[in-house]
Coordinates of C-alpha atoms in Angstrom, one line a residue:
M1 CA 0.4 -21.2 0.0
L2 CA 3.7 -19.4 0.7
Q3 CA 4.4 -19.8 4.4
P4 CA 7.3 -17.9 5.9
K5 CA 10.8 -19.0 4.6
E6 CA 9.2 -21.6 2.3
G7 CA 9.2 -21.6 -1.5
R8 CA 10.8 -19.2 -3.9
I9 CA 12.8 -16.2 -2.4
D10 CA 14.3 -14.0 -5.0
G11 CA 16.1 -11.3 -3.0
A12 CA 19.6 -11.3 -1.6
H13 CA 18.0 -10.5 1.8
Y14 CA 14.9 -12.0 3.3
L15 CA 12.6 -10.2 5.8
P16 CA 9.7 -12.0 7.3
T17 CA 6.8 -10.2 9.1
T18 CA 7.0 -11.1 12.8
P19 CA 6.1 -9.3 16.0
D20 CA 9.7 -8.1 16.1
T21 CA 9.9 -6.8 12.6
C22 CA 6.6 -4.9 12.2
L23 CA 4.3 -2.2 13.4
W24 CA 0.5 -2.5 13.3
G25 CA -1.3 0.7 12.3
R26 CA 1.6 3.0 12.7
L27 CA 4.6 3.9 10.5
P28 CA 8.3 4.0 11.5
N29 CA 9.5 7.4 12.5
R30 CA 13.1 8.6 12.9
D31 CA 13.4 6.9 16.3
R32 CA 12.4 3.4 15.2
P33 CA 15.5 1.2 14.9
P34 CA 16.1 -0.8 11.7
V35 CA 15.3 -4.5 11.6
L36 CA 17.5 -5.0 8.6
R37 CA 20.5 -3.1 7.1
I38 CA 21.4 -3.4 3.4
A39 CA 23.7 -1.7 0.9
S40 CA 22.3 0.6 -1.8
G41 CA 21.3 -1.5 -4.8
D42 CA 20.6 -4.6 -2.8
T43 CA 17.5 -6.7 -3.2
V44 CA 15.2 -7.8 -0.4
T45 CA 12.3 -10.2 -0.3
I46 CA 9.6 -9.2 2.2
D47 CA 6.8 -11.5 3.3
T48 CA 4.1 -8.9 3.7
L49 CA 0.9 -9.6 5.7
S50 CA -2.6 -8.4 5.0
H51 CA -4.6 -6.9 8.0
E52 CA -7.8 -8.6 6.7
G53 CA -8.6 -11.8 8.7
I54 CA -6.7 -10.7 11.8
L55 CA -8.4 -7.4 12.8
E56 CA -10.4 -7.0 15.9
D57 CA -13.7 -6.7 14.0
Q58 CA -12.9 -10.2 12.6
G59 CA -12.1 -11.7 16.0
R60 CA -8.3 -11.4 15.8
D61 CA -8.3 -15.2 15.3
P62 CA -7.5 -16.1 11.7
D63 CA -8.1 -19.8 12.1
A64 CA -11.7 -19.3 13.4
Y65 CA -12.5 -16.4 11.1
L66 CA -11.3 -18.0 7.9
A67 CA -12.9 -21.3 8.8
G68 CA -16.2 -19.5 8.4
F69 CA -15.4 -19.1 4.7
G70 CA -14.4 -22.7 4.3
V71 CA -10.6 -22.1 4.5
P72 CA -8.8 -25.2 6.0
V73 CA -6.2 -24.7 8.7
D74 CA -3.4 -25.6 6.4
Q75 CA -4.3 -22.6 4.2
V76 CA -3.9 -20.0 7.0
L77 CA -0.5 -18.3 7.2
T78 CA 1.5 -19.0 10.3
D79 CA 2.8 -15.4 10.5
A80 CA -0.7 -14.1 10.5
L81 CA -1.5 -16.5 13.4
D82 CA 1.6 -15.4 15.3
L83 CA 0.9 -11.7 14.9
A84 CA -2.8 -12.0 15.8
A85 CA -1.9 -13.8 19.0
S86 CA 1.0 -11.5 19.9
D87 CA 1.1 -8.5 22.2
V88 CA 2.0 -6.1 19.3
A89 CA 0.2 -2.9 20.2
H90 CA -2.9 -2.2 18.1
D91 CA -5.9 -0.1 18.9
Y92 CA -8.8 -0.6 16.4
D93 CA -10.2 2.8 17.0
E94 CA -7.0 4.9 17.1
D95 CA -4.5 3.1 14.9
G96 CA -4.6 2.3 11.2
P97 CA -5.3 -1.3 10.1
H98 CA -2.0 -1.9 8.2
V99 CA 0.7 -4.4 9.1
V100 CA 3.9 -2.5 8.3
T101 CA 7.1 -4.4 7.9
G102 CA 10.5 -2.7 8.6
P103 CA 12.2 -0.4 8.7
I104 CA 15.2 -1.2 6.5
E105 CA 18.2 1.0 6.7
V106 CA 19.9 1.6 3.3
A107 CA 23.5 2.6 3.6
G108 CA 24.4 6.0 2.4
A109 CA 20.9 7.5 2.2
E110 CA 20.8 11.0 3.4
P111 CA 18.0 13.6 3.6
G112 CA 17.6 15.3 0.2
D113 CA 18.4 12.1 -1.6
M114 CA 15.8 9.9 -3.3
L115 CA 15.3 6.3 -2.6
R116 CA 14.3 4.3 -5.7
V117 CA 12.2 1.3 -5.0
E118 CA 12.0 -1.1 -7.9
T119 CA 9.4 -3.9 -7.7
L120 CA 11.0 -7.0 -9.1
S121 CA 8.5 -9.7 -8.2
L122 CA 5.2 -10.2 -6.4
L123 CA 4.0 -13.6 -5.5
I124 CA 0.6 -14.3 -4.0
R125 CA 0.9 -16.1 -0.6
A126 CA -2.7 -17.3 -0.2
P127 CA -5.5 -18.2 -2.7
Y128 CA -8.0 -15.8 -1.1
G129 CA -8.5 -12.2 0.1
F130 CA -11.1 -9.7 1.3
I131 CA -12.7 -6.5 0.1
S132 CA -14.1 -4.7 3.1
S133 CA -16.4 -1.8 4.1
R134 CA -16.4 -0.4 7.6
H135 CA -18.6 2.1 9.3
G136 CA -17.4 5.7 9.0
Y137 CA -15.0 5.1 6.1
G138 CA -15.0 4.7 2.4
A139 CA -16.4 7.0 -0.3
L140 CA -19.9 6.8 1.1
P141 CA -19.3 6.6 4.8
G142 CA -22.9 7.5 5.8
E143 CA -24.5 5.0 3.4
F144 CA -22.3 1.9 3.5
P145 CA -22.1 -0.6 5.1
E146 CA -25.8 -1.0 5.0
T147 CA -25.7 -2.7 8.4
A148 CA -26.4 -1.4 11.9
P149 CA -23.7 1.0 13.1
D150 CA -20.9 -0.2 15.4
S151 CA -21.8 -0.2 19.1
G152 CA -19.3 2.6 19.6
P153 CA -15.6 3.3 19.5
G154 CA -13.7 2.3 22.6
S155 CA -16.5 0.2 24.0
D156 CA -15.3 -2.0 26.8
P157 CA -17.0 -5.4 27.1
A158 CA -15.7 -5.9 30.6
R159 CA -17.2 -2.5 31.6
D160 CA -20.3 -2.6 29.5
G161 CA -21.1 -6.3 30.1
A162 CA -21.5 -7.0 26.4
S163 CA -19.3 -7.7 23.4
R164 CA -18.9 -4.8 21.0
A165 CA -20.7 -5.2 17.7
Y166 CA -18.6 -4.0 14.7
N167 CA -21.0 -4.9 11.8
S168 CA -18.3 -4.5 9.2
V169 CA -19.0 -6.1 5.7
C170 CA -16.0 -8.2 4.6
E171 CA -16.5 -9.8 1.2
F172 CA -14.5 -13.1 0.8
V173 CA -12.8 -13.3 -2.6
E174 CA -11.4 -16.7 -3.8
V175 CA -8.5 -16.7 -6.3
V176 CA -9.0 -19.0 -9.3
E177 CA -7.1 -19.6 -12.5
E178 CA -9.0 -18.9 -15.7
A179 CA -7.5 -18.9 -19.3
G180 CA -4.0 -19.1 -17.8
R181 CA -4.4 -16.0 -15.6
L182 CA -5.3 -15.6 -11.9
H183 CA -8.6 -13.9 -11.1
G184 CA -10.5 -12.9 -8.1
T185 CA -14.1 -14.3 -7.8
L186 CA -16.8 -12.3 -6.0
P187 CA -20.1 -14.4 -5.8
Y188 CA -23.3 -12.5 -5.7
G189 CA -26.1 -15.1 -5.7
G190 CA -27.8 -17.4 -8.0
G191 CA -24.6 -19.2 -8.9
R192 CA -23.2 -16.1 -10.5
A193 CA -20.0 -14.3 -9.7
A194 CA -17.9 -11.4 -10.9
R195 CA -14.4 -12.4 -12.0
F196 CA -11.6 -9.9 -12.4
P197 CA -7.9 -10.3 -13.2
L198 CA -5.4 -10.0 -10.4
A199 CA -2.9 -7.1 -10.7
P200 CA -0.8 -7.3 -7.5
F201 CA 1.0 -4.4 -5.9
L202 CA 2.0 -3.0 -2.5
G203 CA -0.4 -0.3 -1.4
L204 CA 2.1 1.0 1.2
M205 CA 5.8 1.8 0.7
G206 CA 7.6 4.6 2.4
V207 CA 10.5 6.1 4.3
A208 CA 10.5 7.3 7.9
A209 CA 9.2 10.8 8.5
D210 CA 11.6 13.1 10.4
T211 CA 9.6 13.2 13.6
S212 CA 9.5 11.6 17.0
D213 CA 5.7 11.7 17.0
P214 CA 3.7 8.6 16.2
V215 CA 2.8 8.4 12.5
H216 CA -0.6 6.9 11.6
S217 CA -0.5 4.3 8.8
V218 CA -3.6 5.5 6.9
P219 CA -2.8 9.0 5.3
P220 CA 0.0 9.1 2.8
G221 CA 2.4 12.0 2.7
S222 CA 5.8 13.3 1.4
F223 CA 7.3 10.2 2.9
G224 CA 5.1 7.9 0.8
G225 CA 3.3 5.4 3.0
N226 CA -0.3 4.3 2.1
L227 CA -0.2 5.7 -1.5
D228 CA -2.5 2.9 -3.0
I229 CA -1.4 3.5 -6.6
N230 CA -2.4 0.5 -8.6
E231 CA 0.3 1.1 -11.2
L232 CA 3.0 0.1 -8.8
Q233 CA 3.1 -3.5 -10.1
V234 CA 6.1 -5.6 -11.2
G235 CA 8.4 -3.5 -13.3
S236 CA 7.5 -0.2 -11.6
S237 CA 9.7 2.2 -9.7
L238 CA 8.7 4.5 -6.8
Y239 CA 10.9 7.4 -5.8
L240 CA 10.7 8.5 -2.2
P241 CA 12.3 11.7 -0.8
V242 CA 14.7 10.6 2.0
Q243 CA 14.0 12.4 5.3
V244 CA 16.3 10.6 7.8
P245 CA 19.8 9.1 7.5
G246 CA 19.4 5.5 6.2
A247 CA 16.0 6.2 4.8
S248 CA 14.3 3.6 7.0
F249 CA 12.2 2.0 4.3
Y250 CA 9.1 -0.1 5.1
A251 CA 6.3 -1.9 3.2
G252 CA 2.9 -3.3 3.7
D253 CA -0.8 -3.2 2.7
P254 CA -0.5 -5.9 0.0
H255 CA -3.2 -6.0 -2.7
Y256 CA -4.1 -8.5 -5.3
A257 CA -6.1 -5.9 -7.3
Q258 CA -7.6 -2.4 -6.8
G259 CA -9.8 -0.1 -8.8
N260 CA -8.9 3.5 -8.9
G261 CA -10.6 5.3 -6.1
E262 CA -10.7 2.2 -3.8
V263 CA -14.3 3.4 -3.0
A264 CA -15.5 0.7 -0.6
L265 CA -12.6 1.4 1.7
T266 CA -10.2 -1.5 0.8
A267 CA -8.9 -3.1 -2.3
L268 CA -8.6 -6.9 -2.7
E269 CA -6.5 -7.2 0.4
A270 CA -4.3 -10.3 0.5
P271 CA -0.7 -11.2 1.4
L272 CA 2.2 -10.9 -1.0
R273 CA 5.9 -12.0 -1.1
A274 CA 7.5 -8.9 -2.6
T275 CA 11.0 -8.6 -3.9
L276 CA 12.3 -5.1 -4.2
R277 CA 15.6 -3.3 -5.1
L278 CA 16.4 -0.3 -2.9
T279 CA 18.8 2.2 -4.5
V280 CA 19.9 5.6 -3.2
I281 CA 19.8 8.3 -5.8
P282 CA 22.0 11.3 -4.7
R283 CA 20.3 14.7 -4.6
A284 CA 22.0 16.1 -7.7
E285 CA 21.4 13.0 -9.8
A286 CA 17.8 12.9 -8.7
S287 CA 17.2 16.5 -9.6
A288 CA 18.5 15.9 -13.1
L289 CA 16.4 12.7 -13.5
L290 CA 13.2 13.8 -11.9
G291 CA 13.3 17.5 -11.4
A292 CA 12.8 19.3 -8.0
L293 CA 10.4 17.0 -6.2
D294 CA 9.2 17.2 -2.6
E295 CA 6.6 14.4 -3.1
P296 CA 6.9 10.8 -4.2
F297 CA 7.2 10.1 -7.9
A298 CA 6.6 6.8 -9.8
E299 CA 7.2 5.3 -13.2
T300 CA 6.4 2.2 -15.1
G301 CA 7.9 0.8 -18.3
T302 CA 5.5 3.0 -20.3
H303 CA 4.6 6.0 -18.1
W304 CA 5.9 8.6 -15.7
L305 CA 3.6 9.3 -12.7
P306 CA 3.8 12.6 -10.9
L307 CA 1.6 12.6 -7.8
G308 CA -0.6 15.0 -5.9
L309 CA -1.6 14.4 -2.3
H310 CA -4.1 16.5 -0.2
E311 CA -7.1 16.2 2.1
D312 CA -9.2 18.1 -0.6
L313 CA -9.5 16.2 -3.9
D314 CA -9.5 19.5 -5.9
E315 CA -6.2 20.5 -4.3
A316 CA -4.8 17.0 -4.8
V317 CA -5.5 17.5 -8.6
R318 CA -3.9 20.9 -8.6
R319 CA -0.8 19.5 -6.9
A320 CA -0.6 16.6 -9.4
V321 CA -0.8 19.2 -12.2
R322 CA 1.9 21.3 -10.7
A323 CA 4.1 18.3 -10.2
A324 CA 3.6 17.1 -13.8
V325 CA 4.3 20.6 -15.2
G326 CA 7.5 20.8 -13.0
F327 CA 8.7 17.4 -14.1
L328 CA 8.2 18.1 -17.8
A329 CA 9.9 21.5 -17.5
E330 CA 12.9 20.5 -15.4
A331 CA 13.5 16.9 -16.5
Q332 CA 12.3 17.1 -20.1
G333 CA 13.2 20.7 -20.9
M334 CA 9.7 21.6 -21.9
P335 CA 8.5 25.2 -21.5
R336 CA 5.9 25.4 -18.7
H337 CA 3.1 26.7 -20.9
T338 CA 3.8 23.9 -23.4
A339 CA 3.9 21.4 -20.6
L340 CA 0.4 22.4 -19.4
A341 CA -0.9 22.2 -23.0
Y342 CA 0.6 18.8 -23.4
L343 CA -1.0 17.6 -20.2
S344 CA -4.4 18.9 -21.2
G345 CA -4.2 17.2 -24.6
A346 CA -2.6 13.9 -23.8
A347 CA -2.2 13.0 -20.2
D348 CA -4.7 11.3 -17.8
F349 CA -5.1 12.4 -14.2
E350 CA -6.4 9.4 -12.3
I351 CA -7.7 9.2 -8.7
S352 CA -5.5 6.8 -6.8
Q353 CA -7.8 6.6 -3.8
V354 CA -10.3 8.8 -1.9
V355 CA -10.6 6.8 1.3
D356 CA -7.3 7.5 3.2
G357 CA -8.0 11.0 4.6
V358 CA -5.3 12.4 2.3
K359 CA -6.6 11.8 -1.2
G360 CA -4.3 10.8 -4.0
V361 CA -4.1 11.7 -7.7
H362 CA -1.5 10.4 -10.2
C363 CA -0.8 11.7 -13.7
M364 CA -0.1 9.2 -16.5
I365 CA 2.5 10.7 -18.9
R366 CA 3.3 8.4 -21.8
K367 CA 7.1 8.0 -22.2
A368 CA 6.6 7.2 -25.9
D369 CA 5.4 10.7 -26.5
F370 CA 8.9 12.1 -25.8
R371 CA 11.7 11.5 -28.2

């Protein structure tokens, strides 16, 4: 267990998730004041919280809910308990589920710049997590969960004289070590279980949108947010177009593992201690490095990842193709027609997720192919 402030903290700054440092189900906008100010190039360690185990359909009581899966009280995170018991605003029907920590002001960031977010370390904070399916969501919203529908959005037990029934399906996943690597274990009867390796990443990283309107935490956008790209593991970089002075960076939605598509609704949701380096890339330098980008862009040690985001999956693919062609043309000097041919012959277009309203597609371009 990694309780707040305990154990290894790699960053020069430390940001816990408390009722004062987070939003629940909404993203910071231009009016949200920073909870931390840092210089460009500084490192920060953020104790992120998963929403699973604290949501209303789980009783908003982590001790009681996790006890039902055999989790002792000393393996419940105190920051999860504090948030669940707090008066932080959250509406199950209207808000997103995500606990969003920040924003962090990065000195010198101005609209038109890019903020580079390097993921330096990701430490699991608890030996368990959940994969959940909820009514009206996921890739098969009319078919799963195969339980009775919720008793209705906005139902009021005090008015209706009965408790609301949510009927969500939340699969408990225990983390175990096998052959020197951590795995998630998903039992399915008869003493059998599916075991899959952990590959932690933050599903949600973004900068504040230039608006005073509330920003829902579920759909991603040009500001980043809930991108759910499983390649954003340790060693990756995410580039976010700065939209307000100071960038106002935030993070959340920690995952231990996720399949492309995230088809049930959630990944293996579980809390992470994330250490990130936040660096401002001025507009001119960013254009030379990445090309003219209006959307987030990612890279790993082996691949560049242009992104496409749209409510329609076909259009998300088209946008990812356009972004990839533009990147190869502007940053690599490849003629556009040659770039399209290369992408068709050598690059993979992968579905990041199809469950967040705005679908995501990322293109995998091998760096080794360009000399």
